[in-house]
XYZ file of C-alpha atoms in Angstrom:
389
model
C -23.193 -42.856 13.700
C -19.410 -43.392 12.935
C -17.824 -45.656 13.762
C -15.906 -44.878 17.210
C -11.946 -45.431 15.835
C -11.852 -45.721 19.734
C -13.660 -47.329 22.027
C -15.357 -44.836 24.313
C -12.981 -42.653 23.946
C -15.617 -40.811 21.177
C -16.329 -37.957 24.110
C -12.720 -36.767 23.997
C -12.204 -36.273 20.644
C -15.175 -34.157 21.040
C -14.060 -32.260 23.950
C -10.889 -31.363 22.163
C -12.239 -30.702 18.862
C -14.710 -28.356 20.404
C -11.769 -26.931 22.850
C -9.338 -26.430 19.720
C -12.442 -24.515 17.741
C -12.867 -22.365 20.937
C -9.154 -21.412 21.396
C -8.827 -20.496 17.634
C -12.677 -17.897 18.011
C -11.201 -16.515 20.512
C -7.457 -16.134 19.562
C -8.938 -14.548 16.086
C -11.455 -12.101 18.623
C -8.143 -11.238 20.567
C -6.185 -10.410 16.509
C -8.322 -6.888 16.504
C -6.484 -4.181 18.969
C -10.248 -2.436 19.741
C -11.891 -6.142 21.360
C -8.660 -6.477 23.214
C -8.742 -3.043 24.336
C -12.691 -2.641 25.318
C -11.641 -6.546 26.941
C -8.247 -4.478 29.011
C -10.710 -1.665 29.868
C -13.180 -4.412 31.424
C -11.194 -6.149 33.352
C -9.467 -3.447 34.975
C -12.367 -1.587 35.755
C -13.411 -5.063 37.948
C -9.729 -4.606 39.009
C -10.410 -1.108 40.523
C -14.320 -1.746 42.018
C -12.580 -5.269 43.683
C -9.931 -3.362 45.633
C -11.077 -0.228 46.538
C -14.650 -1.834 48.098
C -12.794 -3.641 49.886
C -10.753 -1.573 51.511
C -11.629 -1.179 55.070
C -8.102 -0.346 57.116
C -4.705 0.879 56.881
C -5.167 3.651 54.471
C -4.213 7.219 55.111
C -7.771 9.030 54.769
C -11.160 7.001 55.630
C -11.286 4.533 53.685
C -14.608 5.521 52.120
C -13.467 8.912 50.454
C -11.480 5.557 47.583
C -14.824 4.860 46.937
C -14.470 8.559 44.753
C -12.193 7.223 42.437
C -15.537 4.770 40.486
C -18.750 7.766 40.026
C -15.173 9.907 39.444
C -13.963 7.335 36.162
C -17.125 7.206 35.152
C -18.401 11.075 35.013
C -14.561 11.240 32.983
C -16.054 9.372 30.001
C -18.345 11.040 29.512
C -15.547 14.494 28.947
C -13.008 14.323 26.012
C -10.332 12.505 25.893
C -7.535 14.962 26.478
C -9.389 15.601 29.568
C -10.864 12.607 29.724
C -6.692 11.721 30.575
C -6.333 13.696 32.958
C -9.253 12.704 35.828
C -7.677 8.985 35.690
C -4.020 10.924 36.010
C -5.095 12.436 38.652
C -6.995 9.246 39.980
C -3.968 7.481 39.922
C -2.055 10.096 41.833
C -4.835 10.154 44.447
C -5.316 5.928 45.176
C -1.269 5.317 45.189
C -0.799 8.585 48.040
C -3.463 7.132 49.958
C -1.907 3.812 50.148
C -0.023 2.345 52.637
C 1.899 -0.592 53.513
C -1.367 -2.108 54.966
C -3.564 -1.663 52.145
C -0.208 -2.804 49.582
C -3.400 -3.871 47.119
C -4.254 -0.297 46.171
C -1.554 -0.423 43.909
C -3.320 -2.531 41.273
C -6.265 0.224 41.169
C -3.062 3.011 40.818
C -1.606 0.640 38.646
C -5.142 0.637 36.545
C -5.966 4.354 36.797
C -2.652 4.660 35.232
C -3.280 2.266 32.344
C -6.462 3.889 31.031
C -5.581 7.096 32.097
C -2.005 6.213 28.982
C -4.233 4.275 26.890
C -6.509 6.990 26.669
C -4.072 9.966 26.333
C -4.474 10.916 23.501
C -0.947 12.678 22.723
C 1.646 10.788 20.399
C 3.846 10.403 23.915
C 1.515 9.979 27.023
C 3.179 11.434 30.712
C -0.180 12.434 32.035
C -1.089 8.844 33.459
C 2.924 8.357 34.099
C 3.500 11.728 36.296
C 0.225 11.021 37.914
C 1.032 8.050 39.445
C 4.324 9.511 40.661
C 3.415 12.101 42.081
C 1.120 9.350 43.743
C 3.679 6.572 44.946
C 6.458 10.117 46.021
C 3.334 10.906 48.103
C 3.077 7.643 49.406
C 6.481 7.918 50.055
C 7.096 10.869 52.170
C 4.147 9.956 53.731
C 5.669 6.412 54.681
C 8.608 7.744 56.367
C 7.394 10.844 57.166
C 5.350 9.022 59.825
C 8.164 6.271 60.798
C 6.690 3.864 58.510
C 9.333 3.334 57.235
C 10.518 2.682 53.163
C 7.188 1.637 51.220
C 7.640 1.882 47.570
C 5.498 -0.536 46.394
C 3.224 2.004 44.922
C 6.639 3.052 41.988
C 6.238 -0.694 40.936
C 2.563 -0.756 40.319
C 2.356 2.906 38.854
C 5.661 1.500 36.447
C 3.769 -1.818 35.237
C 0.367 -0.235 34.723
C 2.281 2.208 32.188
C 4.304 -0.253 30.493
C 1.356 -2.429 29.665
C -0.317 0.281 28.084
C 2.849 1.254 26.335
C 2.290 -2.277 25.159
C -0.453 -1.740 23.809
C -0.751 1.486 22.199
C 2.117 -0.241 20.097
C 0.618 -3.102 19.228
C -2.579 -1.056 18.385
C -0.577 1.102 16.279
C 1.475 -1.845 14.442
C -1.086 -3.269 13.861
C -3.311 -0.293 12.012
C 0.081 0.646 10.389
C 0.298 -2.715 8.865
C -3.641 -2.669 7.960
C -2.912 0.455 6.288
C 0.946 -0.505 4.496
C -1.606 -3.963 2.943
C -4.927 -0.862 1.825
C -1.384 0.879 0.133
C -0.162 -1.912 -1.308
C -3.340 -3.073 -2.650
C -4.373 0.592 -4.261
C -0.349 0.182 -5.387
C -1.283 -2.618 -7.589
C -4.553 -0.685 -8.907
C -3.205 1.785 -9.953
C -0.672 0.147 -11.460
C -2.938 -1.785 -12.923
C -4.345 1.318 -14.680
C -1.475 3.086 -15.774
C -0.619 -0.191 -17.939
C -4.241 -0.744 -19.502
C -4.040 2.817 -19.860
C -0.284 1.705 -21.623
C -2.026 -0.511 -22.933
C -5.010 1.178 -24.471
C -3.200 4.696 -25.973
C -0.654 2.479 -27.574
C -2.423 -0.002 -29.283
C -5.540 0.907 -30.268
C -4.077 4.754 -30.463
C -1.368 3.092 -33.067
C -4.431 1.076 -35.057
C -6.693 4.284 -35.498
C -3.524 6.521 -36.680
C -3.089 4.031 -39.838
C -6.311 4.063 -40.542
C -6.517 7.832 -40.765
C -3.198 7.558 -42.956
C -4.540 4.877 -44.911
C -8.329 7.093 -45.470
C -6.056 9.659 -46.284
C -3.687 8.403 -48.672
C -6.506 6.148 -50.355
C -8.111 9.685 -51.398
C -5.528 9.824 -53.586
C -4.956 6.252 -54.970
C -5.697 4.632 -57.484
C -7.504 1.772 -55.824
C -9.419 3.004 -52.777
C -11.410 0.456 -52.747
C -7.954 -1.439 -51.387
C -7.705 1.523 -48.725
C -10.959 0.567 -47.949
C -10.312 -2.669 -47.104
C -7.151 -1.377 -44.612
C -9.274 0.301 -42.702
C -12.020 -2.307 -41.952
C -8.674 -4.318 -41.332
C -7.558 -2.216 -38.859
C -10.675 -1.760 -36.912
C -11.455 -5.374 -35.943
C -8.519 -4.958 -34.723
C -8.655 -2.048 -33.027
C -12.084 -3.560 -32.174
C -11.647 -6.570 -30.320
C -7.905 -6.005 -28.518
C -10.626 -3.038 -27.536
C -12.684 -5.369 -26.136
C -9.942 -7.190 -24.486
C -9.182 -4.347 -22.710
C -12.837 -3.256 -21.398
C -12.952 -7.569 -20.509
C -9.969 -6.710 -17.779
C -11.558 -3.402 -16.890
C -14.700 -5.333 -15.814
C -11.853 -8.175 -13.903
C -9.001 -7.144 -12.834
C -7.331 -10.162 -12.581
C -7.882 -11.079 -16.795
C -4.624 -10.561 -18.226
C -4.277 -7.093 -20.082
C -2.330 -9.532 -23.085
C -4.396 -7.682 -25.787
C -2.652 -10.044 -28.851
C 0.000 -12.500 -29.811
C 3.453 -11.243 -28.150
C 5.179 -9.090 -31.088
C 8.446 -9.769 -32.612
C 11.030 -7.157 -33.896
C 10.766 -7.874 -36.978
C 7.359 -7.242 -36.578
C 8.992 -3.022 -36.230
C 9.918 -3.589 -40.239
C 6.980 -5.413 -41.522
C 3.535 -3.542 -39.618
C 4.718 -0.303 -37.741
C 6.196 1.163 -40.669
C 3.131 0.443 -43.109
C 0.957 3.062 -42.046
C 3.753 5.613 -42.525
C 5.006 4.761 -45.732
C 1.994 4.880 -47.466
C 1.900 8.172 -45.975
C 4.696 7.868 -49.107
C 7.449 8.010 -46.027
C 10.576 5.680 -46.901
C 11.688 3.766 -43.904
C 14.730 2.425 -43.135
C 15.074 -0.086 -40.514
C 17.747 -1.374 -39.006
C 17.523 -4.886 -36.550
C 20.416 -6.385 -34.266
C 19.358 -9.932 -34.879
C 20.871 -10.722 -31.539
C 20.215 -7.966 -29.263
C 20.017 -10.132 -26.210
C 16.570 -8.892 -25.160
C 13.860 -11.055 -22.841
C 10.299 -11.499 -24.166
C 9.470 -8.223 -21.937
C 12.480 -6.240 -23.161
C 10.777 -7.019 -26.842
C 7.607 -5.987 -26.104
C 9.155 -2.925 -24.407
C 11.303 -1.787 -27.357
C 8.567 -2.578 -29.869
C 5.463 -0.273 -28.321
C 8.746 2.456 -28.110
C 8.474 2.265 -31.795
C 5.489 2.065 -31.853
C 4.643 4.943 -30.142
C 7.538 6.383 -31.995
C 6.173 6.107 -35.438
C 2.796 7.072 -34.277
C 4.120 10.458 -33.429
C 5.918 10.837 -37.151
C 3.328 9.691 -38.910
C 1.241 12.294 -36.906
C 3.350 15.541 -36.220
C 6.896 15.371 -38.121
C 5.725 16.044 -41.798
C 9.351 13.804 -42.781
C 9.645 11.963 -45.963
C 12.545 9.303 -44.565
C 12.510 8.392 -41.368
C 14.827 5.534 -39.622
C 14.869 3.118 -36.981
C 17.998 1.212 -35.509
C 18.536 -0.810 -32.967
C 22.016 -3.036 -31.751
C 23.495 -4.250 -28.541
C 26.560 -1.722 -27.191
C 27.931 -3.337 -24.657
C 25.308 -3.932 -22.086
C 22.707 -2.878 -23.570
C 19.992 -2.221 -26.434
C 20.749 1.247 -28.315
C 17.193 1.906 -30.140
C 16.403 4.995 -32.580
C 13.893 6.393 -33.910
C 14.508 9.238 -36.262
C 12.938 11.270 -39.436
C 13.792 14.630 -41.085
C 10.846 15.737 -40.260
C 9.741 19.289 -38.335
C 11.389 18.665 -35.539
C 10.611 17.989 -31.635
C 8.504 20.950 -30.135
C 10.060 24.239 -29.313
C 8.306 23.609 -25.352
C 8.021 19.529 -25.142
C 4.775 18.217 -23.799
C 4.342 15.366 -21.727
C 1.644 14.279 -23.694
C 0.183 10.335 -23.580
C 3.089 8.735 -25.807
C 5.923 9.912 -24.049
C 4.463 9.862 -20.796
C 4.310 5.347 -21.572
C 7.630 6.077 -22.852
C 9.382 7.294 -19.941
C 7.133 4.859 -18.132
C 7.756 1.475 -19.735
C 12.418 2.530 -20.278
C 12.077 2.580 -16.755
C 10.444 -0.299 -15.103
C 13.033 -1.738 -17.526
C 15.802 0.546 -15.517
C 16.897 1.827 -19.137
C 17.441 6.086 -19.928
C 16.288 7.802 -22.682
C 15.857 11.075 -24.567
C 13.647 13.530 -27.409
C 16.291 15.631 -29.686
C 16.957 17.599 -32.232
C 18.929 15.569 -35.112
C 21.398 16.752 -36.992
C 20.321 17.367 -39.667
C 16.759 18.730 -39.123
C 14.212 16.546 -37.475
C 13.877 15.029 -34.506
C 15.624 12.386 -32.785
C 14.513 9.549 -29.735
C 17.364 7.478 -27.629
C 16.385 4.225 -25.363
C 19.286 2.502 -23.791
C 17.551 -1.164 -22.200
C 19.600 -3.197 -20.208
C 20.392 -6.898 -21.604
C 19.353 -9.951 -20.320
C 22.667 -10.814 -18.567
C 23.397 -15.458 -19.269
C-alpha cells in the first residue's frame, strides 16, 4: 500500500477522487441531448404526479378532476407526435384554468405540460403548447376576476417558464445535432479531397509513365536498336509499378502520404517530360525562367500541368513541334504549352486530365484556358500566383 502523503487524510483524497470521477461521468452523460431529454421528461412527470395527487382544495373544480391529466398524458404517448403535442397542450390549458390562488402549485404542473408539449412538437416553430397554456392562464385570470378573487397572474409566469425551458432544450439539441452533422460533413469532405488528390496523382503519374511506354514501344518498332526501347519500357514500367504501389498503400491507410516520387524540379520538364515526345520525333523546345518565384507546391503544380499537357500532345495532337514556356510576369507565373498539331477538339471534353488541371489551378488561386494556337495547333496557358516575399 502506498504511503499516506498526509497522515490521516488518505480517505479524504479517495473521496475527492471518487467525487471527481462521478462528476465527470455525469457531465459526459449530460452531453447527449437525447439522454438529457429523457431525464427532463422523468423530472416533469414526477412533478406533475406529485402536484395533481396532493392538491386537495382551492381548485375551481373537484380536485379529483386534476388527476385526469395523468392517464390522459400516459395514453397520449401512444399517439403520433402532432396529436401527442395537442393532448399535452390541452392538459396544460386545463390545469392552468382550474387553478386558483389557493392552488398555485398547479402552475408547476401546467408548466411541465407546456414543456413536454413544446418539446414533442414536430413543427419548426412550436406553438400549440404555448397557446394551450396561455388560454388556460387567461381562463384562470378571468375566473378569478369574475369571482372577485383578485388578480391571479401566476399561471402566465408558469406557462412562460415551461415554454422558455422547452425552447432552450430544443435549441441546444438542434445545435448539438448541427455540430455533429458539421463534423460528419467535414470528415466526408476531407475523405473526398483525399480521393480526389489520389485520383489526380494516379492519372498524372501512372498515366504519364504508361503513355511513355506506349510511345517507346511504337518508336522501338522503327528503331535500329529495339533493345534500347525495351529497356526504356522496362524502366518506365518499374517506375509506374513502384508509384502505383505507393498509391495502393495510401488507399489502405489514408493517413499515409501520397507523394509518389521525389519532389520534381522545373528542369525535369525538359529532362523527363519532353523525352517521350522527342522519341516520337516531335521537336520540343523548353524555356524556363530561372527564378519564377514558385514555392515547392507551385513547382509541383506547374510540373503536373506541363506533364498532362505534354502527355496529351503525345496522345492526340499529331504534332511535329511543341513549346513549353514558363516565365514570371509581374505577380504571377505564366506557363504556356503549345503545339502545331491538329488543334483542340471542336467540342471540348472534360476528361480526367483537363479536370485535374482545373483542380490544381483552382487550388492555387490561378486561372487557365485552352485554345487554338495562331497558325494551327493547341495552346494551354496557365497563370499561377507567385510566393510573396
